[in-house]
Amino acid sequence: EVQLVESGGGLVQPGRSLKLSCAASGFTFDDYAMHWVRQTPGKGLEWVSGISWNSGKKDYADSVKGRFTISRDNAKNSLYLQMTSLRTEDTALYFCAKDTISNWFRFFDSWGQGTRVTVSS
Amino acid sequence: DIQMTQSPSSLSASVGDRVTITCRASQGIRNFLAWYQQKPGKVPKLLIYGASTLQSGVPSRFSGSGSGTDFTLTISSLQPEDVATYYCQKYNSAPLTFGGGTKVEIK
């Protein structure tokens, strides 16, 4: 059974940094691209970033480009999101999501439960 | 960037009704479209990909159609367990964009 467990969320002041982690199990982690997707309270879903199986391809939403960095450690079956220069509009529930292929970005067949990030002074 | 617009934003229908949700892309995306169901308090669940291919385990009352810019998700006979918000998502290229969602309730 695929399991994705996010951690690292919390309350942070605007302008500060935070690093999210996602621990994956139940599948061969380095066979798949991985993503971060966020959901703001009462609102919809927003894709944040994706990374291919070998980290050779990375992409970001315009809203986070230059501020967020996605990475993965296949030896540790882990996905990360380094968030810097945080803004109040980054407040959201952040999901780790598994793609269905390795080296392209398509859609998500497994999701974690999410970790909440609140950016507020 | 390509925008995804869903309609309606919410609907209320009776058990057994046929329900149709529309998703429109601002530019053509061929059939690179997925649909998700998010029940209250739960994480999104993949229903359909490739615009019309049902994900394994999804009830056959769900179906998808369309290509290019206009897509539909149909629930042939609405059930109480279908109460949820439904999202479309395009994946022809990054950014992977979601529609705004359609909240489905029982009348």
Coordinates of N, CA, C and O in Angstrom, one line a residue, chain B residues 29-85:
Chain B
I29 N -5.8 21.1 -25.1 CA -4.9 20.3 -24.3 C -5.1 18.8 -24.8 O -4.7 17.9 -24.0
R30 N -5.6 18.6 -26.0 CA -5.8 17.3 -26.5 C -6.7 16.5 -25.4 O -7.8 17.0 -25.1
N31 N -6.2 15.3 -25.0 CA -7.0 14.6 -24.0 C -6.2 14.5 -22.7 O -6.4 13.6 -21.9
F32 N -5.3 15.5 -22.4 CA -4.5 15.4 -21.2 C -5.2 16.0 -20.0 O -4.9 17.1 -19.5
L33 N -6.3 15.3 -19.6 CA -7.1 15.8 -18.6 C -7.5 14.7 -17.6 O -7.8 13.6 -18.0
A34 N -7.4 15.1 -16.3 CA -7.8 14.2 -15.2 C -8.9 14.8 -14.4 O -9.0 16.0 -14.3
W35 N -9.6 13.9 -13.7 CA -10.7 14.3 -12.8 C -10.4 13.7 -11.4 O -10.0 12.5 -11.3
Y36 N -10.7 14.5 -10.4 CA -10.5 14.0 -9.0 C -11.8 14.3 -8.2 O -12.5 15.2 -8.5
Q37 N -12.0 13.4 -7.2 CA -13.1 13.6 -6.3 C -12.5 13.9 -4.9 O -11.6 13.1 -4.5
Q38 N -12.9 14.9 -4.2 CA -12.5 15.1 -2.9 C -13.7 15.2 -1.9 O -14.5 16.2 -2.0
K39 N -13.9 14.2 -1.1 CA -14.9 14.2 -0.2 C -14.6 15.0 1.0 O -13.4 15.3 1.3
P40 N -15.6 15.5 1.8 CA -15.3 16.4 2.9 C -14.3 15.8 3.9 O -14.5 14.7 4.3
G41 N -13.3 16.6 4.2 CA -12.3 16.2 5.1 C -11.3 15.1 4.6 O -10.5 14.6 5.4
K42 N -11.4 14.8 3.4 CA -10.5 13.7 2.8 C -9.6 14.3 1.8 O -9.7 15.4 1.3
V43 N -8.6 13.5 1.3 CA -7.7 13.9 0.3 C -8.3 13.6 -1.1 O -9.2 12.8 -1.2
P44 N -7.8 14.3 -2.1 CA -8.4 14.0 -3.5 C -8.1 12.6 -3.9 O -7.1 12.0 -3.5
K45 N -9.0 12.1 -4.7 CA -8.9 10.7 -5.2 C -9.0 10.8 -6.8 O -9.9 11.5 -7.3
L46 N -8.1 10.2 -7.5 CA -8.1 10.2 -8.9 C -9.3 9.3 -9.4 O -9.5 8.2 -9.0
L47 N -10.1 9.9 -10.3 CA -11.3 9.2 -10.9 C -11.0 8.8 -12.3 O -11.2 7.7 -12.7
I48 N -10.5 9.8 -13.1 CA -10.4 9.6 -14.5 C -9.2 10.3 -15.0 O -8.8 11.3 -14.5
Y49 N -8.5 9.7 -16.0 CA -7.4 10.3 -16.7 C -7.5 10.1 -18.2 O -8.3 9.3 -18.6
G50 N -6.7 10.8 -18.9 CA -6.8 10.7 -20.4 C -8.2 11.1 -20.9 O -8.7 10.6 -21.9
A51 N -8.8 12.0 -20.1 CA -10.2 12.5 -20.3 C -11.3 11.5 -20.2 O -12.4 11.9 -19.8
S52 N -11.0 10.2 -20.4 CA -12.1 9.2 -20.4 C -11.8 7.9 -19.8 O -12.7 7.0 -19.7
T53 N -10.6 7.7 -19.3 CA -10.1 6.4 -18.8 C -10.4 6.3 -17.3 O -9.9 7.1 -16.6
L54 N -11.2 5.4 -16.9 CA -11.6 5.2 -15.5 C -10.4 4.6 -14.7 O -9.9 3.6 -15.1
Q55 N -10.1 5.3 -13.6 CA -9.0 4.7 -12.7 C -9.6 3.4 -12.1 O -10.8 3.3 -11.9
S56 N -8.7 2.5 -11.9 CA -9.1 1.2 -11.3 C -9.8 1.4 -10.0 O -9.4 2.2 -9.1
G57 N -10.9 0.7 -9.9 CA -11.7 0.7 -8.6 C -12.8 1.8 -8.6 O -13.6 1.8 -7.7
V58 N -12.8 2.6 -9.6 CA -13.8 3.7 -9.6 C -15.1 3.2 -10.2 O -15.1 2.5 -11.2
P59 N -16.2 3.4 -9.5 CA -17.5 2.9 -10.0 C -17.8 3.3 -11.5 O -17.5 4.4 -11.9
S60 N -18.5 2.4 -12.2 CA -18.8 2.7 -13.6 C -19.8 3.8 -13.8 O -20.0 4.1 -15.0
R61 N -20.5 4.2 -12.8 CA -21.4 5.3 -13.0 C -20.7 6.7 -13.3 O -21.3 7.6 -13.7
F62 N -19.4 6.7 -13.1 CA -18.6 7.8 -13.4 C -18.0 7.7 -14.9 O -17.6 6.6 -15.2
S63 N -18.1 8.7 -15.6 CA -17.5 8.7 -17.0 C -17.0 10.1 -17.4 O -17.5 11.1 -16.8
G64 N -16.1 10.1 -18.3 CA -15.5 11.3 -18.7 C -15.5 11.4 -20.3 O -15.4 10.3 -20.9
S65 N -15.6 12.6 -20.8 CA -15.5 12.7 -22.3 C -14.9 14.1 -22.6 O -14.8 14.9 -21.7
G66 N -14.6 14.2 -23.9 CA -14.1 15.5 -24.4 C -12.7 15.4 -24.9 O -11.9 14.4 -24.6
S67 N -12.3 16.4 -25.6 CA -11.0 16.6 -26.1 C -10.8 18.0 -26.6 O -11.8 18.7 -26.9
G68 N -9.5 18.4 -26.6 CA -9.3 19.8 -27.0 C -9.5 20.8 -25.9 O -8.6 21.0 -25.0
T69 N -10.6 21.5 -25.9 CA -10.8 22.5 -24.8 C -12.0 22.2 -23.9 O -12.2 22.8 -22.9
D70 N -12.9 21.3 -24.4 CA -14.2 21.1 -23.6 C -14.3 19.6 -23.1 O -14.2 18.7 -23.9
F71 N -14.5 19.5 -21.8 CA -14.5 18.2 -21.2 C -15.7 18.1 -20.3 O -16.2 19.1 -19.7
T72 N -16.2 16.9 -20.0 CA -17.3 16.7 -19.1 C -17.0 15.5 -18.2 O -16.4 14.5 -18.7
L73 N -17.5 15.6 -17.0 CA -17.5 14.4 -16.1 C -19.0 14.2 -15.8 O -19.7 15.1 -15.5
T74 N -19.4 12.9 -16.0 CA -20.8 12.6 -15.8 C -20.9 11.5 -14.7 O -20.2 10.5 -14.7
I75 N -21.9 11.7 -13.8 CA -22.3 10.7 -12.9 C -23.7 10.2 -13.3 O -24.6 11.0 -13.3
S76 N -23.8 9.0 -13.8 CA -25.0 8.6 -14.4 C -26.2 8.4 -13.5 O -27.3 8.7 -13.9
S77 N -25.9 8.1 -12.2 CA -26.9 8.0 -11.2 C -26.4 8.3 -9.9 O -25.7 7.6 -9.2
L78 N -26.6 9.6 -9.5 CA -26.0 10.1 -8.3 C -26.3 9.3 -7.0 O -27.5 9.0 -6.8
Q79 N -25.3 9.0 -6.3 CA -25.5 8.3 -5.0 C -25.1 9.1 -3.8 O -24.3 10.1 -4.0
P80 N -25.6 8.9 -2.6 CA -25.2 9.7 -1.5 C -23.7 9.8 -1.2 O -23.2 10.8 -0.8
E81 N -23.0 8.7 -1.5 CA -21.5 8.7 -1.3 C -20.8 9.6 -2.3 O -19.6 9.7 -2.2
D82 N -21.5 10.1 -3.3 CA -20.8 10.9 -4.3 C -20.8 12.4 -3.9 O -20.2 13.2 -4.7
V83 N -21.3 12.7 -2.7 CA -21.2 14.1 -2.2 C -19.7 14.4 -2.1 O -19.0 13.8 -1.3
A84 N -19.3 15.4 -2.8 CA -17.9 15.8 -2.8 C -17.7 17.0 -3.7 O -18.6 17.5 -4.3
T85 N -16.4 17.5 -3.7 CA -16.0 18.5 -4.7 C -15.2 17.8 -5.8 O -14.3 17.0 -5.4

